[in-house]
mmCIF file of C-alpha atoms and ligand atoms in Angstrom:
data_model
loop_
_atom_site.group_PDB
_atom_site.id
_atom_site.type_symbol
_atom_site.label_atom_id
_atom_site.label_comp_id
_atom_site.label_asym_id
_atom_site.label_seq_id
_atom_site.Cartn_x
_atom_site.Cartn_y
_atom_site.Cartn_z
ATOM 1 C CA UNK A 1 17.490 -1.134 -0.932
ATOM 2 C CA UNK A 2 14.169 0.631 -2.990
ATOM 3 C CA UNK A 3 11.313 -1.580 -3.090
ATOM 4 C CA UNK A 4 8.200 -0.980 -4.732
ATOM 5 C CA UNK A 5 5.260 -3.199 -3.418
ATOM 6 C CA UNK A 6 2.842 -4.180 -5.470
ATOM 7 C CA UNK A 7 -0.227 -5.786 -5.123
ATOM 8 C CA UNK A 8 -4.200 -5.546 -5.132
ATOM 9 C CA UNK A 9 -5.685 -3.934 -2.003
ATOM 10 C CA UNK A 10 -5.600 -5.780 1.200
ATOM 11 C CA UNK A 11 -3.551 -8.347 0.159
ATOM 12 C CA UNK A 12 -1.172 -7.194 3.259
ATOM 13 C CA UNK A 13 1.256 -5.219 1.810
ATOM 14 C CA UNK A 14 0.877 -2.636 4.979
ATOM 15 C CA UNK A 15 1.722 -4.909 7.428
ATOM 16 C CA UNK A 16 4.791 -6.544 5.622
ATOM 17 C CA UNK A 17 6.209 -2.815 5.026
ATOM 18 C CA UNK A 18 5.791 -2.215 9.024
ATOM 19 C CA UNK A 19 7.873 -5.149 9.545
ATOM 20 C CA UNK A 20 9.924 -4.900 6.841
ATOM 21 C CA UNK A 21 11.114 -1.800 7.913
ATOM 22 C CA UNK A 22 13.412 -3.463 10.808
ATOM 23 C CA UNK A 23 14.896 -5.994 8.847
ATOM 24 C CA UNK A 24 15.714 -3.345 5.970
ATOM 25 C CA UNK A 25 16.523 -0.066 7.598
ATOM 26 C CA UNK A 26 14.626 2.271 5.113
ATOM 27 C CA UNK A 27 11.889 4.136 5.720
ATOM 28 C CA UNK A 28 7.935 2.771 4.709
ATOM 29 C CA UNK A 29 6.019 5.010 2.280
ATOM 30 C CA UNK A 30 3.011 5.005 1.519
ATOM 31 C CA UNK A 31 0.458 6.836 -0.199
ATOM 32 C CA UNK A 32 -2.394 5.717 1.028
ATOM 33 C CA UNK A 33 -1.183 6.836 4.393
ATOM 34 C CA UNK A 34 -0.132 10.054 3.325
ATOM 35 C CA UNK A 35 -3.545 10.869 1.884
ATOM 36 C CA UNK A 36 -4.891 9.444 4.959
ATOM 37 C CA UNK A 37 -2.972 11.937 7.386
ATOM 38 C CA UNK A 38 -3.630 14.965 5.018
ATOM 39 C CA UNK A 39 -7.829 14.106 4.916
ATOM 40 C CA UNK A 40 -7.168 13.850 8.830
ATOM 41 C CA UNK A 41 -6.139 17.493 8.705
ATOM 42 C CA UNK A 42 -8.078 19.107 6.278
ATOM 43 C CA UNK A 43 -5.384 20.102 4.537
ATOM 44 C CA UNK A 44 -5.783 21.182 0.592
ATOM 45 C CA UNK A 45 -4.146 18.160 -0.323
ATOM 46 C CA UNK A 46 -6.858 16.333 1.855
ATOM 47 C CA UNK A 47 -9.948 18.506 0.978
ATOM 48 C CA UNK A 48 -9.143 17.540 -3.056
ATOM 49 C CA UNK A 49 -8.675 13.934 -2.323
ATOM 50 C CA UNK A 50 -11.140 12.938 0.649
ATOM 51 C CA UNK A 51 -14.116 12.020 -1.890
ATOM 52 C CA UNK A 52 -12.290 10.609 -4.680
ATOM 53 C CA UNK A 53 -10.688 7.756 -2.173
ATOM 54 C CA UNK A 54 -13.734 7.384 -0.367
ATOM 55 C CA UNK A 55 -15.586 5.962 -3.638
ATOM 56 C CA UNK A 56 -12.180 3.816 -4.237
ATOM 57 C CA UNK A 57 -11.443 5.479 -7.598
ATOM 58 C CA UNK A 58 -7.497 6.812 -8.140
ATOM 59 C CA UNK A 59 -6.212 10.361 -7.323
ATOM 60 C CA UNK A 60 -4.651 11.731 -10.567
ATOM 61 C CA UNK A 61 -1.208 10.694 -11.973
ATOM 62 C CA UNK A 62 -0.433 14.454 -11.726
ATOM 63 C CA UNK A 63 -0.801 14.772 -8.363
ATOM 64 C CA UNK A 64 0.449 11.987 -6.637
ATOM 65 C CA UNK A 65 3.564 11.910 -8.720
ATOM 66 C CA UNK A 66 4.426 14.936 -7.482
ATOM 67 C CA UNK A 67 3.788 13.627 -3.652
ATOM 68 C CA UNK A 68 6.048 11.116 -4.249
ATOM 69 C CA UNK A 69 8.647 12.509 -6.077
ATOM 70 C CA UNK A 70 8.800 15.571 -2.917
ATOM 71 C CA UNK A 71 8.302 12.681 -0.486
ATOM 72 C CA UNK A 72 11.626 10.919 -2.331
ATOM 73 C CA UNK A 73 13.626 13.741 -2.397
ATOM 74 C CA UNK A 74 14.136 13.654 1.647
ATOM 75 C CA UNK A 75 17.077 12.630 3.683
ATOM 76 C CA UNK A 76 15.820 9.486 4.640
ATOM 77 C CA UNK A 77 15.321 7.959 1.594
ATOM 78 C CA UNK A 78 18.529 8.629 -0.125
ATOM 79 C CA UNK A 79 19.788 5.080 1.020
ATOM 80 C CA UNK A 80 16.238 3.184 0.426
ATOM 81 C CA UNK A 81 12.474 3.024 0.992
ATOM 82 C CA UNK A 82 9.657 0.395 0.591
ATOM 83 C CA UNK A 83 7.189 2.113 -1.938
ATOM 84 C CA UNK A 84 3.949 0.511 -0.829
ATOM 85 C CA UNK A 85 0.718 1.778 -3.073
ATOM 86 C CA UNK A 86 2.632 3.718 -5.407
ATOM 87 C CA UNK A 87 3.050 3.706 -8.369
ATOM 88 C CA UNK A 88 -0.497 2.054 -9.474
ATOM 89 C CA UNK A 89 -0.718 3.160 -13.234
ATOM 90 C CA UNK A 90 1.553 2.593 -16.203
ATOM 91 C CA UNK A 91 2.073 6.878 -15.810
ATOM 92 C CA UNK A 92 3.082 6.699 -12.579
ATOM 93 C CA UNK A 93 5.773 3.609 -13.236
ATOM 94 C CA UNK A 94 7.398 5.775 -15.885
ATOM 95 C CA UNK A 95 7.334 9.246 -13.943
ATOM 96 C CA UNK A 96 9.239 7.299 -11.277
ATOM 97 C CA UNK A 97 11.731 5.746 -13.205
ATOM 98 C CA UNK A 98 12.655 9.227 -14.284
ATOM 99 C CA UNK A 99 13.566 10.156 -10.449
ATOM 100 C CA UNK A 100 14.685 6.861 -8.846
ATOM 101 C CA UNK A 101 15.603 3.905 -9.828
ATOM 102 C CA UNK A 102 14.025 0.698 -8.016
ATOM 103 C CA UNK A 103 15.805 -1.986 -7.243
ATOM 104 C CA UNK A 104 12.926 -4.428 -7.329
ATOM 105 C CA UNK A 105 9.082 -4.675 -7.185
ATOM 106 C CA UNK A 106 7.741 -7.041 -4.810
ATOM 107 C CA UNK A 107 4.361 -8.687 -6.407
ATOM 108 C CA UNK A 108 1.746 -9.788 -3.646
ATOM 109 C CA UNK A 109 0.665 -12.917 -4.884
ATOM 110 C CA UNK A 110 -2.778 -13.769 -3.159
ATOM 111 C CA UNK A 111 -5.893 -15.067 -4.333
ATOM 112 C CA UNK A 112 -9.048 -12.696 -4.391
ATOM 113 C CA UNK A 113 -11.147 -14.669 -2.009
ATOM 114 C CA UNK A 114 -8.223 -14.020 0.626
ATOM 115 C CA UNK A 115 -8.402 -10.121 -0.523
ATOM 116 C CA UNK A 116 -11.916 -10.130 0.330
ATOM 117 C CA UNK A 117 -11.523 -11.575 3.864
ATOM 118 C CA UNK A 118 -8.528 -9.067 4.264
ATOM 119 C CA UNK A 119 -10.329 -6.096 3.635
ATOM 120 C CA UNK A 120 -13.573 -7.120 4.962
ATOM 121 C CA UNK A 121 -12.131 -7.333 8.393
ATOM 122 C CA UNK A 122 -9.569 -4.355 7.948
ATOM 123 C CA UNK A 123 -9.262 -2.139 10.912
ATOM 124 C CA UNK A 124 -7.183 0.681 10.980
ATOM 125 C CA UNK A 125 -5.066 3.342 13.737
ATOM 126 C CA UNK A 126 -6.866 6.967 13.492
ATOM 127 C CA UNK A 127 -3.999 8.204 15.061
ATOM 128 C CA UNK A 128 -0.575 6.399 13.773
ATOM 129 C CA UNK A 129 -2.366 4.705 10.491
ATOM 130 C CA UNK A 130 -1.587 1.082 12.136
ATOM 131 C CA UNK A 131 -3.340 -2.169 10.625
ATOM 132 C CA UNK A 132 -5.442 -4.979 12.343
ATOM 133 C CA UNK A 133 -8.119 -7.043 11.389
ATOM 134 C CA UNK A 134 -11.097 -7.932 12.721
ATOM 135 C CA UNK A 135 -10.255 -12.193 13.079
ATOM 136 C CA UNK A 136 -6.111 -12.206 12.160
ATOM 137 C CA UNK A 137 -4.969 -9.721 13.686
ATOM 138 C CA UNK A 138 -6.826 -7.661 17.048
ATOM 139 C CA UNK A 139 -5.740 -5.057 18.924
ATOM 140 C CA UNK A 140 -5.174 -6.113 22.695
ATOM 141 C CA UNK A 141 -7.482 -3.946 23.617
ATOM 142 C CA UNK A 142 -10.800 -3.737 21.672
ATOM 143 C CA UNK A 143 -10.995 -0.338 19.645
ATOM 144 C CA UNK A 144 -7.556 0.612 20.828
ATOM 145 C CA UNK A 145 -3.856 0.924 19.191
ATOM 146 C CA UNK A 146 -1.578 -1.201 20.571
ATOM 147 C CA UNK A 147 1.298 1.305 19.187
ATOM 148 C CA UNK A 148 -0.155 4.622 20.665
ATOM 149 C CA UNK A 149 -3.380 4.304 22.018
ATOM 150 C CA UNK A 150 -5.266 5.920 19.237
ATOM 151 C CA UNK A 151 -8.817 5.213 18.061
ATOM 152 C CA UNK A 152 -9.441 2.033 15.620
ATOM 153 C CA UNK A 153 -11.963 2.274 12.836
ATOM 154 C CA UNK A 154 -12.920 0.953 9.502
ATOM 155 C CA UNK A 155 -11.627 2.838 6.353
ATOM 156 C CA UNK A 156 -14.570 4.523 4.309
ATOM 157 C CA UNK A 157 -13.199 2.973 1.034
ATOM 158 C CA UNK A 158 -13.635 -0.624 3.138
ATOM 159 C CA UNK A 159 -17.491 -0.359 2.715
ATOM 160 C CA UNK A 160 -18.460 -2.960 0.135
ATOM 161 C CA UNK A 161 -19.159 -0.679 -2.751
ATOM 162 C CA UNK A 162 -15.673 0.967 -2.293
ATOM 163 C CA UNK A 163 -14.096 -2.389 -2.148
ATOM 164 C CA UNK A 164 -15.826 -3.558 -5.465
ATOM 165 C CA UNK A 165 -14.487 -0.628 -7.092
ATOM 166 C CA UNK A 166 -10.680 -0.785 -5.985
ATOM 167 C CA UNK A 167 -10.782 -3.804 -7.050
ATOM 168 C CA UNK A 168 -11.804 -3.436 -10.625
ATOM 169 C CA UNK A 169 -9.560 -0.304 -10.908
ATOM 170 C CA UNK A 170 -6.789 -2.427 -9.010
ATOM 171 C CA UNK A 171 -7.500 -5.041 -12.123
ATOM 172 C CA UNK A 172 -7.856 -2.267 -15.174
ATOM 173 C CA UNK A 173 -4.811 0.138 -13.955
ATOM 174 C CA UNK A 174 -2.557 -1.462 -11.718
ATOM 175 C CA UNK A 175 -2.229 -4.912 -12.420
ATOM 176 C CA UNK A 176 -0.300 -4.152 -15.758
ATOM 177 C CA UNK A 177 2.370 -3.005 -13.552
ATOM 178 C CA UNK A 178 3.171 -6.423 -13.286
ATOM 179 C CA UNK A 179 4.269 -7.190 -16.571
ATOM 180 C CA UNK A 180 6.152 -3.843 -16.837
ATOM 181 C CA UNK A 181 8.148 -4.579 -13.801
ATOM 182 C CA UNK A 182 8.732 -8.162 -15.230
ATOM 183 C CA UNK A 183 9.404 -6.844 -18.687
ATOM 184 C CA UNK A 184 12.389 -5.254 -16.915
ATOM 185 C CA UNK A 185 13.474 -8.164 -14.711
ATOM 186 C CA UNK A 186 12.905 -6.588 -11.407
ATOM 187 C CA UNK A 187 9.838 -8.397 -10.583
ATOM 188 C CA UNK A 188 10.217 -10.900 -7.416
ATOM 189 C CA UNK A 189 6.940 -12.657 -6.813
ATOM 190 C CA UNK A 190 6.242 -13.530 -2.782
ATOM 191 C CA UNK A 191 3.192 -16.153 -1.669
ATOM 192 C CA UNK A 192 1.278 -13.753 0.572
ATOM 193 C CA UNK A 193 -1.507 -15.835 1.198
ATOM 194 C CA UNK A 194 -0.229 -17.684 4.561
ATOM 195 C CA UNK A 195 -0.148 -15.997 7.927
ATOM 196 C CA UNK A 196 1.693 -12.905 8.282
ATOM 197 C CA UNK A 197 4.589 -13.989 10.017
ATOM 198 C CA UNK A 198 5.015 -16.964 7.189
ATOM 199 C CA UNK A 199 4.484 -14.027 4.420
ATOM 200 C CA UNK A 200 7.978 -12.533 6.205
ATOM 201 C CA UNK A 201 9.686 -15.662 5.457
ATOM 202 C CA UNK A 202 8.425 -15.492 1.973
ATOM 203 C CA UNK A 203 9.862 -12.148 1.504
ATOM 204 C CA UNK A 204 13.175 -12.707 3.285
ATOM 205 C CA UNK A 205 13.525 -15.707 1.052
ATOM 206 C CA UNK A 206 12.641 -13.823 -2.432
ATOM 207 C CA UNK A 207 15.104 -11.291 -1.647
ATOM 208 C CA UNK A 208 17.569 -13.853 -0.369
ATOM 209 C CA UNK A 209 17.884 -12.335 2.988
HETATM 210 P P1 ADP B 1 -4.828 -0.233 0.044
HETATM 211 O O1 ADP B 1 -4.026 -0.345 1.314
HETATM 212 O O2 ADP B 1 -6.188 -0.755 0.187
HETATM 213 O O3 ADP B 1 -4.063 -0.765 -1.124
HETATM 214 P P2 ADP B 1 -4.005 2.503 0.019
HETATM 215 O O4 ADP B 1 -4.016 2.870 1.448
HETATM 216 O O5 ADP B 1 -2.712 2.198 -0.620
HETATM 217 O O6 ADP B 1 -5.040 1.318 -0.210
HETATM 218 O O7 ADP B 1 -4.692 3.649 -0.829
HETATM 219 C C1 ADP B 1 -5.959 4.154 -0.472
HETATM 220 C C2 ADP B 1 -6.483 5.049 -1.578
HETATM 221 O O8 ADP B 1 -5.593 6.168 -1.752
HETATM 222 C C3 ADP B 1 -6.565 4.407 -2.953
HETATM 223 O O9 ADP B 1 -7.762 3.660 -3.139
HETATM 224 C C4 ADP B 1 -6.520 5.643 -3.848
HETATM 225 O O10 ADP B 1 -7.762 6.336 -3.839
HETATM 226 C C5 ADP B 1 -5.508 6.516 -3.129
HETATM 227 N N1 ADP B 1 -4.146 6.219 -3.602
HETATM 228 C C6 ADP B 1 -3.135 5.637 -2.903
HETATM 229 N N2 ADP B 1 -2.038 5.503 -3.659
HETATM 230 C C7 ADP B 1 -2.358 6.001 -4.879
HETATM 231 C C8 ADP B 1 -1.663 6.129 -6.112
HETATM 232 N N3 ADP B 1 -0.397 5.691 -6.255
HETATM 233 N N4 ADP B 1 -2.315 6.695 -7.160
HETATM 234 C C9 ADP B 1 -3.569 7.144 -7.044
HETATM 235 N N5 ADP B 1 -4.290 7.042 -5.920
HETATM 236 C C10 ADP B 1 -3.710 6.477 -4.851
HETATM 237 P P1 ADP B 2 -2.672 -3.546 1.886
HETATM 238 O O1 ADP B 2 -1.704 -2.544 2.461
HETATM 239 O O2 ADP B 2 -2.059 -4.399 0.833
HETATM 240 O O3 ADP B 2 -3.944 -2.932 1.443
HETATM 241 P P2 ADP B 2 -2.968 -4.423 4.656
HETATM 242 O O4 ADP B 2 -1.574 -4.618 5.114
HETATM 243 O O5 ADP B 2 -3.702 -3.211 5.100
HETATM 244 O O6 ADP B 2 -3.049 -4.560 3.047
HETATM 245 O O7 ADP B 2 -3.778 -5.718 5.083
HETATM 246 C C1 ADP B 2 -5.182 -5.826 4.855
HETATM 247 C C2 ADP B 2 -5.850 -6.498 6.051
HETATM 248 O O8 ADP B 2 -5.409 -7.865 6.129
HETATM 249 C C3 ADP B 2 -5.481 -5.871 7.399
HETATM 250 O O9 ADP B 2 -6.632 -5.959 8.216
HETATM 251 C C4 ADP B 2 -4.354 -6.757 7.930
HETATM 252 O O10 ADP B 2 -4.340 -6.803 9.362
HETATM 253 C C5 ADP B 2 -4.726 -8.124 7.343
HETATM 254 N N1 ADP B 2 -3.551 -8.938 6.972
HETATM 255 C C6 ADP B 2 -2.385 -8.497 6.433
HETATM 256 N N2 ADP B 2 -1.553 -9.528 6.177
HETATM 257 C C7 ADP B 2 -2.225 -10.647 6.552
HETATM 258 C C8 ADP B 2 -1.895 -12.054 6.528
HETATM 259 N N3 ADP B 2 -0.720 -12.488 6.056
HETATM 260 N N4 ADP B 2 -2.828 -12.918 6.991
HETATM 261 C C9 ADP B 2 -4.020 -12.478 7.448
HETATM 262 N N5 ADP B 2 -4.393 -11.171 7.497
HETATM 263 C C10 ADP B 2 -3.503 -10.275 7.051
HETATM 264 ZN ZN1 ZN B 3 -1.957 3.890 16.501
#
């Protein structure tokens, strides 16, 4: 199956992938965590995009197509793959449909108060790139990955000025993806305002699992 998730940030679309993962049997990708990995080590790729996601603004169509459409073109995502983050402009939507077809985008359907709470308490795995939150959702071990052990810390583009500005890009750029993916009848929209295990049944449900 080839998912795209779609959503504003923090409304959890992360932590469904990681779980999603098991029931589906294709691999999670996401851009955010690839730009993540390649700012962790300095690599061109990271040394372009490290300011531009710090301040919460986009990385260019140009590039990140081109990410995706390498990251596509491996082995393990010739039977599937949960697109999380990508694509997030009208460009990007297109380019993709020219390389894979979807079979449907998943719409995270969450009020913004509830985005605020989510990314206010966002924590995140230095090491693997694993989610927790402050109040829903702590390590066992304060400051420590449950998965590998790995430092916890809060995302520069979680700072309040960052957050302000995803948002309003997440309103002016992405959120028209909605009525694209509708437009085409692949859009399945999923209550992900409950609890996180409750969000799973929402999703099983939706995609009649
Ligand atoms: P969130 O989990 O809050 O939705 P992500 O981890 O998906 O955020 O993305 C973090 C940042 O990486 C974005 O704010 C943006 O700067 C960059 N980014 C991720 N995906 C894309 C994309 N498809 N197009 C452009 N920039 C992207
Ligand atoms: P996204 O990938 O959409 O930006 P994340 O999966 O990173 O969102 O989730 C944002 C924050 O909200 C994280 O701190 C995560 O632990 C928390 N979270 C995710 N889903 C839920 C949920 N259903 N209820 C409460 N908190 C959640
Ligand atoms: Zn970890």
């Amino acid at each position: 199956m080839k998912l795209i998730f779609l959503g504003p940030p923090g409304a959890g679309k992360g932590t469904l992938a990681a779980k999603a993962v098991d029931i589906l049997k294709v691999p999670h990708i996401s851009t955010g965590v690839i730009f993540r990995s390649a700012i962790a080590a300095k690599s061109p790729l990271g040394l372009k995009v490290k300011a531009i996601i710090d301040s919460g603004k986009l990385v260019d169509d140009e590039t990140t197509i081109e990410l995706v459409k390498e990251r596509l073109a491996q082995g393990d995502a010739q039977k599937g793959y949960i697109l999380d983050g990508f694509p997030r402009t009208i460009p990007q939507a297109e380019a993709l449909a020219r390389f894979s077809s979807a079979d449907k985008a998943v719409n995270f359907d969450i009020p913004d108060s509830a985005v605020l709470e989510r990314l206010s308490g966002r924590r995140v795995c230095r090491k693997c790139g694993a989610n927790y939150h402050a109040v829903f959702n702590k390590p066992k071990t304060a400051g420590v990955c449950d998965a590998c052990g790995g430092e916890i810390y809060v995302r520069e583009d979680d700072r309040e000025e960052a957050i302000r500005k995803r948002l309003e890009v997440y309103r002016e750029q992405t959120a028209p993806l909605i009525g694209f993916y509708r437009k085409k009848g692949l859009l399945l929209d999923v209550d992900a305002s409950p609890g996180a295990d409750e969000v799973v049944g929402n999703f099983r449900k939706a995609l009649g699992l």
